[in-house]
Tab-separated table of C-alpha atoms and ligand atoms in Angstrom:
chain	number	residue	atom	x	y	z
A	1	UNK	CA	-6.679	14.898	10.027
A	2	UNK	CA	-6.910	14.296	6.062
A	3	UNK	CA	-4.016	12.198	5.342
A	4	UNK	CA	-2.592	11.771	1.593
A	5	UNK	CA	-1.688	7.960	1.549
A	6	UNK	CA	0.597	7.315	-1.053
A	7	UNK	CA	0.729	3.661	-2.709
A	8	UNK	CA	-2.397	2.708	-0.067
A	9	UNK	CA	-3.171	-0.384	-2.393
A	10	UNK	CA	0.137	-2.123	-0.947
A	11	UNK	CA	1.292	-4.300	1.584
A	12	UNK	CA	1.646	-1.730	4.259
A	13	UNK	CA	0.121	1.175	2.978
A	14	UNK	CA	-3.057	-0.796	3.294
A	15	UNK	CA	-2.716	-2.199	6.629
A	16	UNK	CA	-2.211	1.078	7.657
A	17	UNK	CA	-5.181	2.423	5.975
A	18	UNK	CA	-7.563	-0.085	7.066
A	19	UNK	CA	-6.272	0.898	10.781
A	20	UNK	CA	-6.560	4.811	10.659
A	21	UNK	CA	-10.436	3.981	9.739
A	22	UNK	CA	-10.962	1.506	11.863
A	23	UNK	CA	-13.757	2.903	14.671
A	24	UNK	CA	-12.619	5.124	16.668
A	25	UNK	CA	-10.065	6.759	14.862
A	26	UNK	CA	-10.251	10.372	14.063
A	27	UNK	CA	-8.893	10.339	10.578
A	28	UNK	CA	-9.891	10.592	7.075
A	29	UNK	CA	-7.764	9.099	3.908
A	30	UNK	CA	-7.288	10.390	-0.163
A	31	UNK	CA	-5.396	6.658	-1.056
A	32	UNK	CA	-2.764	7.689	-4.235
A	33	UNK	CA	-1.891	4.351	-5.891
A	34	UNK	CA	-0.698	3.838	-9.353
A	35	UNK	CA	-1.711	0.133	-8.467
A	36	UNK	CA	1.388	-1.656	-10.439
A	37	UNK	CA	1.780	-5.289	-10.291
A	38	UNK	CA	2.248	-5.019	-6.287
A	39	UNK	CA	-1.271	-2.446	-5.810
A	40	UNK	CA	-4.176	-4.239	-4.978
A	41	UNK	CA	-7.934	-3.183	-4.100
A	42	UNK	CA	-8.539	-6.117	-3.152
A	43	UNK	CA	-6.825	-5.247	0.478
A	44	UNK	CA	-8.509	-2.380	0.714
A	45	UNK	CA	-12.224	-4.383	0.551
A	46	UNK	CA	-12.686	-3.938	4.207
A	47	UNK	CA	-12.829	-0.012	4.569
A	48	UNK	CA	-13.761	0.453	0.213
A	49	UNK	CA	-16.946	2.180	1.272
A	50	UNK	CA	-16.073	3.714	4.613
A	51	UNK	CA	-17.182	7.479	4.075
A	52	UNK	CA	-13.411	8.914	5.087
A	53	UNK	CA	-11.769	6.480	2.388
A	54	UNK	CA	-10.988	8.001	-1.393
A	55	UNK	CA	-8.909	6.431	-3.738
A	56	UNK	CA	-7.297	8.161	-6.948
A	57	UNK	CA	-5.280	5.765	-9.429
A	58	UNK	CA	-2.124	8.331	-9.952
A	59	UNK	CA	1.723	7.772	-10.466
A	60	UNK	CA	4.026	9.970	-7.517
A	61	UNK	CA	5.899	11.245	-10.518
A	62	UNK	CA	3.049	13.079	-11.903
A	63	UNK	CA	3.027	15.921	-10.422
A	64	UNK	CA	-0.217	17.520	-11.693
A	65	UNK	CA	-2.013	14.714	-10.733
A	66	UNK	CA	-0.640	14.593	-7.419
A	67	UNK	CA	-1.168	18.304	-6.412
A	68	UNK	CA	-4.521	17.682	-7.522
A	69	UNK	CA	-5.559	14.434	-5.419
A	70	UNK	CA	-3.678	15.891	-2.174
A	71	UNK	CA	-5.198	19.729	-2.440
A	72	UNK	CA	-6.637	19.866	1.064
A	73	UNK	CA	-4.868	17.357	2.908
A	74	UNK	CA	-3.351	17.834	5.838
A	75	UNK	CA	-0.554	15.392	6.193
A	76	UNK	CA	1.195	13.193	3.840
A	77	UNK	CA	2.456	9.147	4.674
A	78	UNK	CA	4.268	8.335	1.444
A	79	UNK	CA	4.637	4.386	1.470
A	80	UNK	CA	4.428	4.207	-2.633
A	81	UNK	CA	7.593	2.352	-3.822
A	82	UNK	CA	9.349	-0.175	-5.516
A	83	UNK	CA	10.283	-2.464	-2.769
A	84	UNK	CA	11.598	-5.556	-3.991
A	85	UNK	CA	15.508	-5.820	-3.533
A	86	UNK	CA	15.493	-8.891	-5.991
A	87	UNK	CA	13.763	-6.732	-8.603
A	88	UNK	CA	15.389	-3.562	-8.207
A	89	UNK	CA	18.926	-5.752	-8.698
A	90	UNK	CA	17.270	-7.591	-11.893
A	91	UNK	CA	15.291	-4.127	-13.280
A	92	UNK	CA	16.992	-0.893	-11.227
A	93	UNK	CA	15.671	1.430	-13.325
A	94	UNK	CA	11.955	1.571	-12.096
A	95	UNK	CA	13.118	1.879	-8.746
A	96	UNK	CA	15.156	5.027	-9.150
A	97	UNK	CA	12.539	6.382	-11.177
A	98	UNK	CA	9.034	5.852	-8.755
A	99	UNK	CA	11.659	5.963	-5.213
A	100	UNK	CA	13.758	8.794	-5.984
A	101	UNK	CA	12.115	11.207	-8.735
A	102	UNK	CA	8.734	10.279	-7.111
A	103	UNK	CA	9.694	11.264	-4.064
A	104	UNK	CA	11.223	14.319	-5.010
A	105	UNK	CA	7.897	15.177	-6.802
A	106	UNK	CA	5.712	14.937	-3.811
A	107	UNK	CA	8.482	16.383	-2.061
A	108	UNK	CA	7.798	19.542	-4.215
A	109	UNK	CA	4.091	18.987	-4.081
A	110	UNK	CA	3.677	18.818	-0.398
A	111	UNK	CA	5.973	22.023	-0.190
A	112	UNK	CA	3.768	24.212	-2.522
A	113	UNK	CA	0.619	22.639	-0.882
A	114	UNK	CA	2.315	23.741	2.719
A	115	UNK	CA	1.112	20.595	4.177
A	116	UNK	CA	1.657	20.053	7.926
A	117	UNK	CA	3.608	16.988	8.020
A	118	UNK	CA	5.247	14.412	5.522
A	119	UNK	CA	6.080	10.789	7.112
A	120	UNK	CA	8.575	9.348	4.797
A	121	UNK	CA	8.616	5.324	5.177
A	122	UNK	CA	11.895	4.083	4.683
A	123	UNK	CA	13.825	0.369	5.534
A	124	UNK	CA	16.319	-0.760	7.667
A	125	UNK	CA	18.088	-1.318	4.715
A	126	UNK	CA	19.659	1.846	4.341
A	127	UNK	CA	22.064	0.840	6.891
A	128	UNK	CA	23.637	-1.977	5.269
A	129	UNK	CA	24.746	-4.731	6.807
A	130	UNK	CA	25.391	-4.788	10.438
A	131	UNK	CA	28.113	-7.101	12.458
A	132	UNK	CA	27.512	-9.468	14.654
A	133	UNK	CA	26.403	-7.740	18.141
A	134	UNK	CA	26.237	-4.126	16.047
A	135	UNK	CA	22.429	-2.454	15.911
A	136	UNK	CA	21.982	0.279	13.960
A	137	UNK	CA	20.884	3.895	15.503
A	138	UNK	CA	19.262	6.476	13.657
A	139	UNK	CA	22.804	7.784	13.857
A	140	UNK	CA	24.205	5.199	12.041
A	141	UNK	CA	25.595	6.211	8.504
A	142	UNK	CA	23.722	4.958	5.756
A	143	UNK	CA	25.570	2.743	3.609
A	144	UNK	CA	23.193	0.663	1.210
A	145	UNK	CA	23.871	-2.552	-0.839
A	146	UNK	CA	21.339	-2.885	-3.562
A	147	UNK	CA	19.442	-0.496	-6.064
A	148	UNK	CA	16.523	-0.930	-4.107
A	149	UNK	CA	18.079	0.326	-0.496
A	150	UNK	CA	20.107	3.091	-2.220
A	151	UNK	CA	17.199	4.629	-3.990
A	152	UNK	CA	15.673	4.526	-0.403
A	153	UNK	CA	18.380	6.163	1.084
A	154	UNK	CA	18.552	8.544	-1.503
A	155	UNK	CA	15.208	9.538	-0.983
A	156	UNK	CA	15.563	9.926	2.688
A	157	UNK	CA	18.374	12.289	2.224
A	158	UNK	CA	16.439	14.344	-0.149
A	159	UNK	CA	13.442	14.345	2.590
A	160	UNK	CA	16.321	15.807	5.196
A	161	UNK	CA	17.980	18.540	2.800
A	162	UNK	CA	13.888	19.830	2.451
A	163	UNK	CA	13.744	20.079	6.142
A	164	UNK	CA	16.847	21.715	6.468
A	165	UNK	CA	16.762	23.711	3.182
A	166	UNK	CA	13.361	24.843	3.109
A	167	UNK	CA	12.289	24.136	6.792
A	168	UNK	CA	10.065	21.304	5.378
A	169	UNK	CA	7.791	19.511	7.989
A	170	UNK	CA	9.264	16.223	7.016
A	171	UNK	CA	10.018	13.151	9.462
A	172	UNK	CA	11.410	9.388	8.285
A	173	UNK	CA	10.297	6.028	9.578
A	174	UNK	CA	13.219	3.509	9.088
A	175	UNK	CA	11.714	0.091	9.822
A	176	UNK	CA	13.018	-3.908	9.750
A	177	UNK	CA	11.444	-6.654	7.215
A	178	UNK	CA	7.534	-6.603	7.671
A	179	UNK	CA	5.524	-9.885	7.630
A	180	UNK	CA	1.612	-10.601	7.815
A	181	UNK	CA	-1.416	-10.897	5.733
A	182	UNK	CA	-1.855	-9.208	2.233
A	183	UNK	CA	1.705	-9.166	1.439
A	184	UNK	CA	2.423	-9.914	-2.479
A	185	UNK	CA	4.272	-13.415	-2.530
A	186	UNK	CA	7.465	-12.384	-3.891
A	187	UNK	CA	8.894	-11.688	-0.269
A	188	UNK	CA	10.342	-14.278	1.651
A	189	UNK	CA	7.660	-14.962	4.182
A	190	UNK	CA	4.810	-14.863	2.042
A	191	UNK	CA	6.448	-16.622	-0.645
A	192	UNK	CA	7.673	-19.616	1.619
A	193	UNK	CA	3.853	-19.734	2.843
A	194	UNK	CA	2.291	-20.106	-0.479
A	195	UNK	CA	5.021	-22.407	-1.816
A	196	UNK	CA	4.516	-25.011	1.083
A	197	UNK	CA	0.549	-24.694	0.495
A	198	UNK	CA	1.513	-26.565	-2.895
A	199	UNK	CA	4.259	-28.685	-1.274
A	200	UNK	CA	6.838	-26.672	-3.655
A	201	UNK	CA	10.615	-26.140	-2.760
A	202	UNK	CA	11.702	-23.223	-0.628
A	203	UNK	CA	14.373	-21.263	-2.284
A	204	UNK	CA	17.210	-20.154	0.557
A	205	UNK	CA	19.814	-17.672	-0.788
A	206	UNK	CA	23.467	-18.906	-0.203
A	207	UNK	CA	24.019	-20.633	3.193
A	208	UNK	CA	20.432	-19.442	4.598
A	209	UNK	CA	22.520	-17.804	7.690
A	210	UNK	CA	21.245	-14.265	6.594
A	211	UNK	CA	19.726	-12.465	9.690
A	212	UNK	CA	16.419	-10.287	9.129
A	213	UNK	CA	14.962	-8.791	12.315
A	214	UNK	CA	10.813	-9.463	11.620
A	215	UNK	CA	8.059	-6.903	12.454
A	216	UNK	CA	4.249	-7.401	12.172
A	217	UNK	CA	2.844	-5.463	9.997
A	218	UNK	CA	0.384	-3.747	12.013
A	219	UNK	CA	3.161	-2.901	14.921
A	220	UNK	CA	5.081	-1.080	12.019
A	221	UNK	CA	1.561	0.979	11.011
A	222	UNK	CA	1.174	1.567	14.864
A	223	UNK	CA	4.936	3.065	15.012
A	224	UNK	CA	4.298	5.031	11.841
A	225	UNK	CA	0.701	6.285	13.264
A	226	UNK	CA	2.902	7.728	16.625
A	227	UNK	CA	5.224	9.688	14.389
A	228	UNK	CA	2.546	10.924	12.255
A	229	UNK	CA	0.898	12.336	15.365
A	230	UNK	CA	3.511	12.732	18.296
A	231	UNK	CA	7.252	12.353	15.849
A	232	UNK	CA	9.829	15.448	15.675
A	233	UNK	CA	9.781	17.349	12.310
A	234	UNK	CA	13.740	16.534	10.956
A	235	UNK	CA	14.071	13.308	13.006
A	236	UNK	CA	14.274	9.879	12.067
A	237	UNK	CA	13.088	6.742	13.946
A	238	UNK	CA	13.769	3.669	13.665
A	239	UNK	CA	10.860	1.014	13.998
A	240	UNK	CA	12.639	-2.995	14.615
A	241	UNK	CA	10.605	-6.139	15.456
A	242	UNK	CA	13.361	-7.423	18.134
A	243	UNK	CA	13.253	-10.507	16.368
A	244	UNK	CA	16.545	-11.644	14.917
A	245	UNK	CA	16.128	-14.693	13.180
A	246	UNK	CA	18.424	-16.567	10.377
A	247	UNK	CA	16.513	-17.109	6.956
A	248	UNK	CA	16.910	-20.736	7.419
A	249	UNK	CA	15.672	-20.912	11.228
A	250	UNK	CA	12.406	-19.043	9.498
A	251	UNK	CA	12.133	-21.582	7.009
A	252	UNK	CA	12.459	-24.337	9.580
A	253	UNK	CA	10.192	-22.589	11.827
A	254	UNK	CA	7.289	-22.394	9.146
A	255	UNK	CA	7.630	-25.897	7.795
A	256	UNK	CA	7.173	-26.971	11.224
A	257	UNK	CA	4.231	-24.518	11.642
A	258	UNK	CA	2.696	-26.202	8.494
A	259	UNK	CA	3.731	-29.676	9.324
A	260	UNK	CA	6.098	-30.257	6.330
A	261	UNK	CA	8.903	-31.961	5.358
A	262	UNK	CA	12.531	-30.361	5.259
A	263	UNK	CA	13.302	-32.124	1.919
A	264	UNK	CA	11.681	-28.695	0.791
A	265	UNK	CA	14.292	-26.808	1.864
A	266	UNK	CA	16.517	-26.065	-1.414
A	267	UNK	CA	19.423	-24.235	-1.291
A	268	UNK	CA	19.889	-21.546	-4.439
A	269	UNK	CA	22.197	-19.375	-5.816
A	270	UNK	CA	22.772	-16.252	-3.757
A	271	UNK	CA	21.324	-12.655	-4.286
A	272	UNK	CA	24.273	-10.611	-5.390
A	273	UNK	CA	25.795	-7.912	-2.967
A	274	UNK	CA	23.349	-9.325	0.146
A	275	UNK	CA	23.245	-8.324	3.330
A	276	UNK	CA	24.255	-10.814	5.795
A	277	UNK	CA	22.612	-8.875	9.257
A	278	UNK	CA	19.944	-6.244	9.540
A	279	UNK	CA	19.437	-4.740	13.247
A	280	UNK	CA	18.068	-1.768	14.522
A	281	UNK	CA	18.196	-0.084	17.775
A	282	UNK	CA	14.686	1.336	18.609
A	283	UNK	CA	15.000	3.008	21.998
A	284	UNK	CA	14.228	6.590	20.294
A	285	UNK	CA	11.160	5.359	19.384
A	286	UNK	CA	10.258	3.534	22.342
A	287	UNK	CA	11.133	6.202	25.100
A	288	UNK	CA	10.291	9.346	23.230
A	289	UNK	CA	6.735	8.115	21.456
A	290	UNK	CA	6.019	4.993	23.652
A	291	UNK	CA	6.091	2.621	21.045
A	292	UNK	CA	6.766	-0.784	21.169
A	293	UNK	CA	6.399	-3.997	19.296
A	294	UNK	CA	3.197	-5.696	20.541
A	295	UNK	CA	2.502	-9.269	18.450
A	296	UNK	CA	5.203	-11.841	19.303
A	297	UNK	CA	6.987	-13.695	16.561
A	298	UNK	CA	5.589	-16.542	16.754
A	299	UNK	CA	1.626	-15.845	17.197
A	300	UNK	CA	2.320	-13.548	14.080
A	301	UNK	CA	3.522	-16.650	12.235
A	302	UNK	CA	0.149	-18.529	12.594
A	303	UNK	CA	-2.064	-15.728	12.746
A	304	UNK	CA	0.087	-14.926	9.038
A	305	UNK	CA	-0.091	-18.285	8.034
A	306	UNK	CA	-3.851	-19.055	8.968
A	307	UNK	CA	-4.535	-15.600	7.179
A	308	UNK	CA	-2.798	-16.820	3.743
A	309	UNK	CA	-4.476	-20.803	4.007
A	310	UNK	CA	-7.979	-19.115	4.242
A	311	UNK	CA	-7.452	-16.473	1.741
A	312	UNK	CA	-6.146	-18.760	-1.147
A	313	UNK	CA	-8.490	-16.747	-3.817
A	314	UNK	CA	-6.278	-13.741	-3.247
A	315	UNK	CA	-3.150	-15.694	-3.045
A	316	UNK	CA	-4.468	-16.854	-7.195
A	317	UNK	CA	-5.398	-12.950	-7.946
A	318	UNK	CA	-1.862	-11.779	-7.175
A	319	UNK	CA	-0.361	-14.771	-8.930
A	320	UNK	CA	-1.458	-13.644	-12.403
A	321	UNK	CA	-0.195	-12.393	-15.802
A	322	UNK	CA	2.934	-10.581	-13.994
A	323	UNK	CA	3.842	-12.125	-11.222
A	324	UNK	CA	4.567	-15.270	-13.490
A	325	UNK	CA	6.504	-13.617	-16.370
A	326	UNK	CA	8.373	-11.511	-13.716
A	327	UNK	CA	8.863	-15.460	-11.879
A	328	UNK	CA	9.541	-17.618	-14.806
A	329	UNK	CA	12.163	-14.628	-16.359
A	330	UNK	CA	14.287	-14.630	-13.417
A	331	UNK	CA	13.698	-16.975	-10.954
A	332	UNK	CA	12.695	-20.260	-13.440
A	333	UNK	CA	16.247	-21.952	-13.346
A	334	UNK	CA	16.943	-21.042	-9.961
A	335	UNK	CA	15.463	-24.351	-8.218
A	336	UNK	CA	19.133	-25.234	-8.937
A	337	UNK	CA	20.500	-26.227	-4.966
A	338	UNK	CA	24.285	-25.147	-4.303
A	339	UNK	CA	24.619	-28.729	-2.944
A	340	UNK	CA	24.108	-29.491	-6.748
A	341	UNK	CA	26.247	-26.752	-8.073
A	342	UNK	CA	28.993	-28.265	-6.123
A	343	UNK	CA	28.492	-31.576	-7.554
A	344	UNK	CA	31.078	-32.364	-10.139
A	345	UNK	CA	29.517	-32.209	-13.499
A	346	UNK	CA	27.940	-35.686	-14.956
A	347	UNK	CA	30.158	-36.029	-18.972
B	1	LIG	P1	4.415	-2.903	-1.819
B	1	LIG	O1	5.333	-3.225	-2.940
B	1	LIG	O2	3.548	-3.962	-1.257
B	1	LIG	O3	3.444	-1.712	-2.247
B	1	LIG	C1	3.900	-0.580	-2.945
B	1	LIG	C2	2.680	0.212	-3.394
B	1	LIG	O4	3.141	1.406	-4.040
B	1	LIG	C3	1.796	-0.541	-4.397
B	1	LIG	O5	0.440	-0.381	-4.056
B	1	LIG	C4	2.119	0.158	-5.717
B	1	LIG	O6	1.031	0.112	-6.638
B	1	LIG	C5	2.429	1.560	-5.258
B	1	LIG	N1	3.297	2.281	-6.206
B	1	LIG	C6	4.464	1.833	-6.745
B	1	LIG	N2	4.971	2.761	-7.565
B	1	LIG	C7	4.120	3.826	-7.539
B	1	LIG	C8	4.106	5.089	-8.166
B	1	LIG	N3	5.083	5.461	-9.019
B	1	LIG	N4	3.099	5.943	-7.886
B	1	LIG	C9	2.088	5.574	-7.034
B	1	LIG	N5	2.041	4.382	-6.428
B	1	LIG	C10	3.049	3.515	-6.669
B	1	LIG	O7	5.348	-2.260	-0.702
B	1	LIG	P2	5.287	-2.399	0.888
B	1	LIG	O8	5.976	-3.642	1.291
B	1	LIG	O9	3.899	-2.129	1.330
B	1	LIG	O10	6.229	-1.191	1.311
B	1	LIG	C11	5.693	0.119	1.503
B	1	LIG	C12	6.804	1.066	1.914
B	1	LIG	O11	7.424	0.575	3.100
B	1	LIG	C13	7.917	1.174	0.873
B	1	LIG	O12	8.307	2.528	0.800
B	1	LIG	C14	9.037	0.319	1.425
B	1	LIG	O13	10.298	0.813	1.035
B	1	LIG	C15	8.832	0.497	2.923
B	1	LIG	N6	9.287	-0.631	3.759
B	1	LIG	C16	8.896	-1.912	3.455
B	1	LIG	C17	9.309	-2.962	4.290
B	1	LIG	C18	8.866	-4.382	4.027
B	1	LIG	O14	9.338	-5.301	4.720
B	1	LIG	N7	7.977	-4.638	3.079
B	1	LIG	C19	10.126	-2.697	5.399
B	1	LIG	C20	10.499	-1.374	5.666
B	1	LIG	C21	10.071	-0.345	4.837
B	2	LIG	P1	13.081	-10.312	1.145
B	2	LIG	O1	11.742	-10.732	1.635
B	2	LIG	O2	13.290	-10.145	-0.313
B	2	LIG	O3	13.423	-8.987	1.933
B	2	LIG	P2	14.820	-8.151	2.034
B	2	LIG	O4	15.743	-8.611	0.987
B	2	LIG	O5	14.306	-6.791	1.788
B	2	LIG	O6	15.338	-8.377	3.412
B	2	LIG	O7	14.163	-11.348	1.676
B	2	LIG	C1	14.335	-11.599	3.058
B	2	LIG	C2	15.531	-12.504	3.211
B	2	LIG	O8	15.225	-13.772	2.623
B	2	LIG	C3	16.769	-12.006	2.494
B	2	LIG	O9	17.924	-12.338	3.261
B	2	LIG	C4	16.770	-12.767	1.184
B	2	LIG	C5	16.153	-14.086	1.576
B	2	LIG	N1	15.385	-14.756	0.510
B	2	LIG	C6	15.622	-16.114	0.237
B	2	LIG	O10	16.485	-16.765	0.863
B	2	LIG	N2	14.869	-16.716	-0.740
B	2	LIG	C7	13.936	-16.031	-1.466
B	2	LIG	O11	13.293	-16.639	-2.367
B	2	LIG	C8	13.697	-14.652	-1.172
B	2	LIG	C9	12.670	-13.856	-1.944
B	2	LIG	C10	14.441	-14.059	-0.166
């Protein structure tokens, strides 16, 4: 199968292109990437001159372009987004734009093409929060807290009025908070890693007691590979690492991991409107596809953390010109803790 990889040069877009090459796989790949601050080549190095691999620099809202680059693919797996919550709450508008008009372009692209299948990836997030004991089903209503999970969900319901509208081959991937090598440092995980490499503080949000259930990032590319090949046009499926853990039981677990001190840990200012509790029930998945998580939590930390300490010249590429305006604009007062907030003010 030729499969139209949209934003490829990403976190998981990438993984999951260097896995549909790897040997033995049957596939080829046209990579679509309009490589913003989060696209990078540079994860792409392993499989850059593998003779199924093609990558054309393009925006998803150009729709010339796009028709062009995915003429003669079979499939599409359209990962290309804006997927920073922090971001989309401090600059909305480029996530509306890229996650909801650029979906609805390749929407209409993959339609006129008549392409076989489109695998929308989409986020837990869509949900909302979730109470204690409550998982989510890809029942569940969606009910989204930031700019960056409502443009998601938006874009999934555009992906289900195609099926049902125009009997569009499409099919959505809903999955928990990824983790593992090559993701851009603004996340959580990878930026806790690369802060404690330099001994720096580890911003926690509020009281840290947030829950985020963690997924490797190559069991999420294996769950999205199974409903590219084996999912139900018109369903969705929800793809969950099992692993519930509290932000600040994460951050305890890595400075332990790395042998540092938990005088790092520095309580911030909270993100506005944040969820307290992601969970996701994944039995659809798991009885009709056979998919299941396969890297525990914790060999994923080290293997994630091992990857980052012995790739510190990409950790430097990604930390250039914009990651540091984009850090220092909104995130360069914030080493403030809420144990000092609630200190009476020194006159
Ligand atoms: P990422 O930010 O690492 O990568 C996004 C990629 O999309 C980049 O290569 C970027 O250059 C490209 N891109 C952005 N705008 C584009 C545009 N207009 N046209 C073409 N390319 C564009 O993101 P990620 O973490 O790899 O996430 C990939 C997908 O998975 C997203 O749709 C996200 O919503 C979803 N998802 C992410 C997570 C997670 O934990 N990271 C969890 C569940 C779902
Ligand atoms: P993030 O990686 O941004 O993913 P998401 O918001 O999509 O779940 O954040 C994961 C959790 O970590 C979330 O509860 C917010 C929290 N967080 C911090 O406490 N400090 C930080 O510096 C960041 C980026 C996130």
């Amino acid at each position: 199968m030729k499969i139209f990889v949209t934003g490829g040069a990403g976190f998981i877009g990438s993984c999951f292109i260097r896995m549909i090459l790897a040997p033995g796989q049957k596939h080829s790949v046209v990579n679509y990437d309009k490589l913003t601050y989060a696209g990078n080549l540079a994860n792409l190095e392993p499989v850059a001159r593998h003779a199924g691999y093609r990558f054309v620099k393009g925006d998803i809202c150009d729709a010339h372009a796009a028709e062009a680059a995915m003429s003669g693919c079979d499939a599409v797996v359209h990962f290309a987004a804006e997927s920073h919550v922090d971001r989309s709450i401090y600059e909305p508008a480029a996530a509306i734009q890229t996650n909801v008009t650029g979906t609805f372009m390749l929407l209409q692209t993959a339609k006129k093409l008549g392409l076989a299948k489109f695998v929308h990836v989409s986020t837990d997030e869509v949900y909302g929060d979730m109470a204690p004991g409550q998982f989510a089903t890809e029942e569940t209503h969606v009910h989204p807290s930031s700019p960056y999970s409502a443009s998601k969900a938006s874009s999934d319901l555009l992906v289900y009025s195609y099926v049902r509208t125009y009997g569009f081959p499409g099919v959505i991937t809903r999955a928990s908070n990824n983790y593992g090598p090559y993701q851009f440092p603004e996340k959580f995980m990878p930026l806790l890693i690369s802060n404690l490499m330099e001994d720096k503080p580890l911003p926690i949000y509020g009281d840290g007691k947030q829950e985020r259930d963690w997924l490797h990032v190559e069991d999420h590319c294996r769950g999205i590979l199974a409903v590219l090949e084996r999912g139900r046009i018109g369903e969705v499926y929800n793809i969950g690492g099992a692993d519930i853990v509290e932000n600040i039981t994460m951050a305890k677990a890595l400075l332990r991991a790395m042998g540092k001190p938990e005088t790092l840990l520095t309580y911030v200012k909270d993100r506005p409107g944040h969820d307290r509790r992601y969970a996701l029930d994944c039995k659809k998945i798991e009885t009709e596809l056979g998919w299941k998580p396969q890297i525990p939590l914790e060999q994923g930390l080290h293997q994630t953390i091992d990857w980052y300490k012995t790739n510190t010249a990409w950790i430097a590429g990604v930390r250039g010109g914009d990651y540091l305006s984009y850090y220092n604009k909104y995130y360069g007062n914030r080493d403030t803790s809420l144990d000092a907030l609630a200190q009476p003010e020194a006159n």
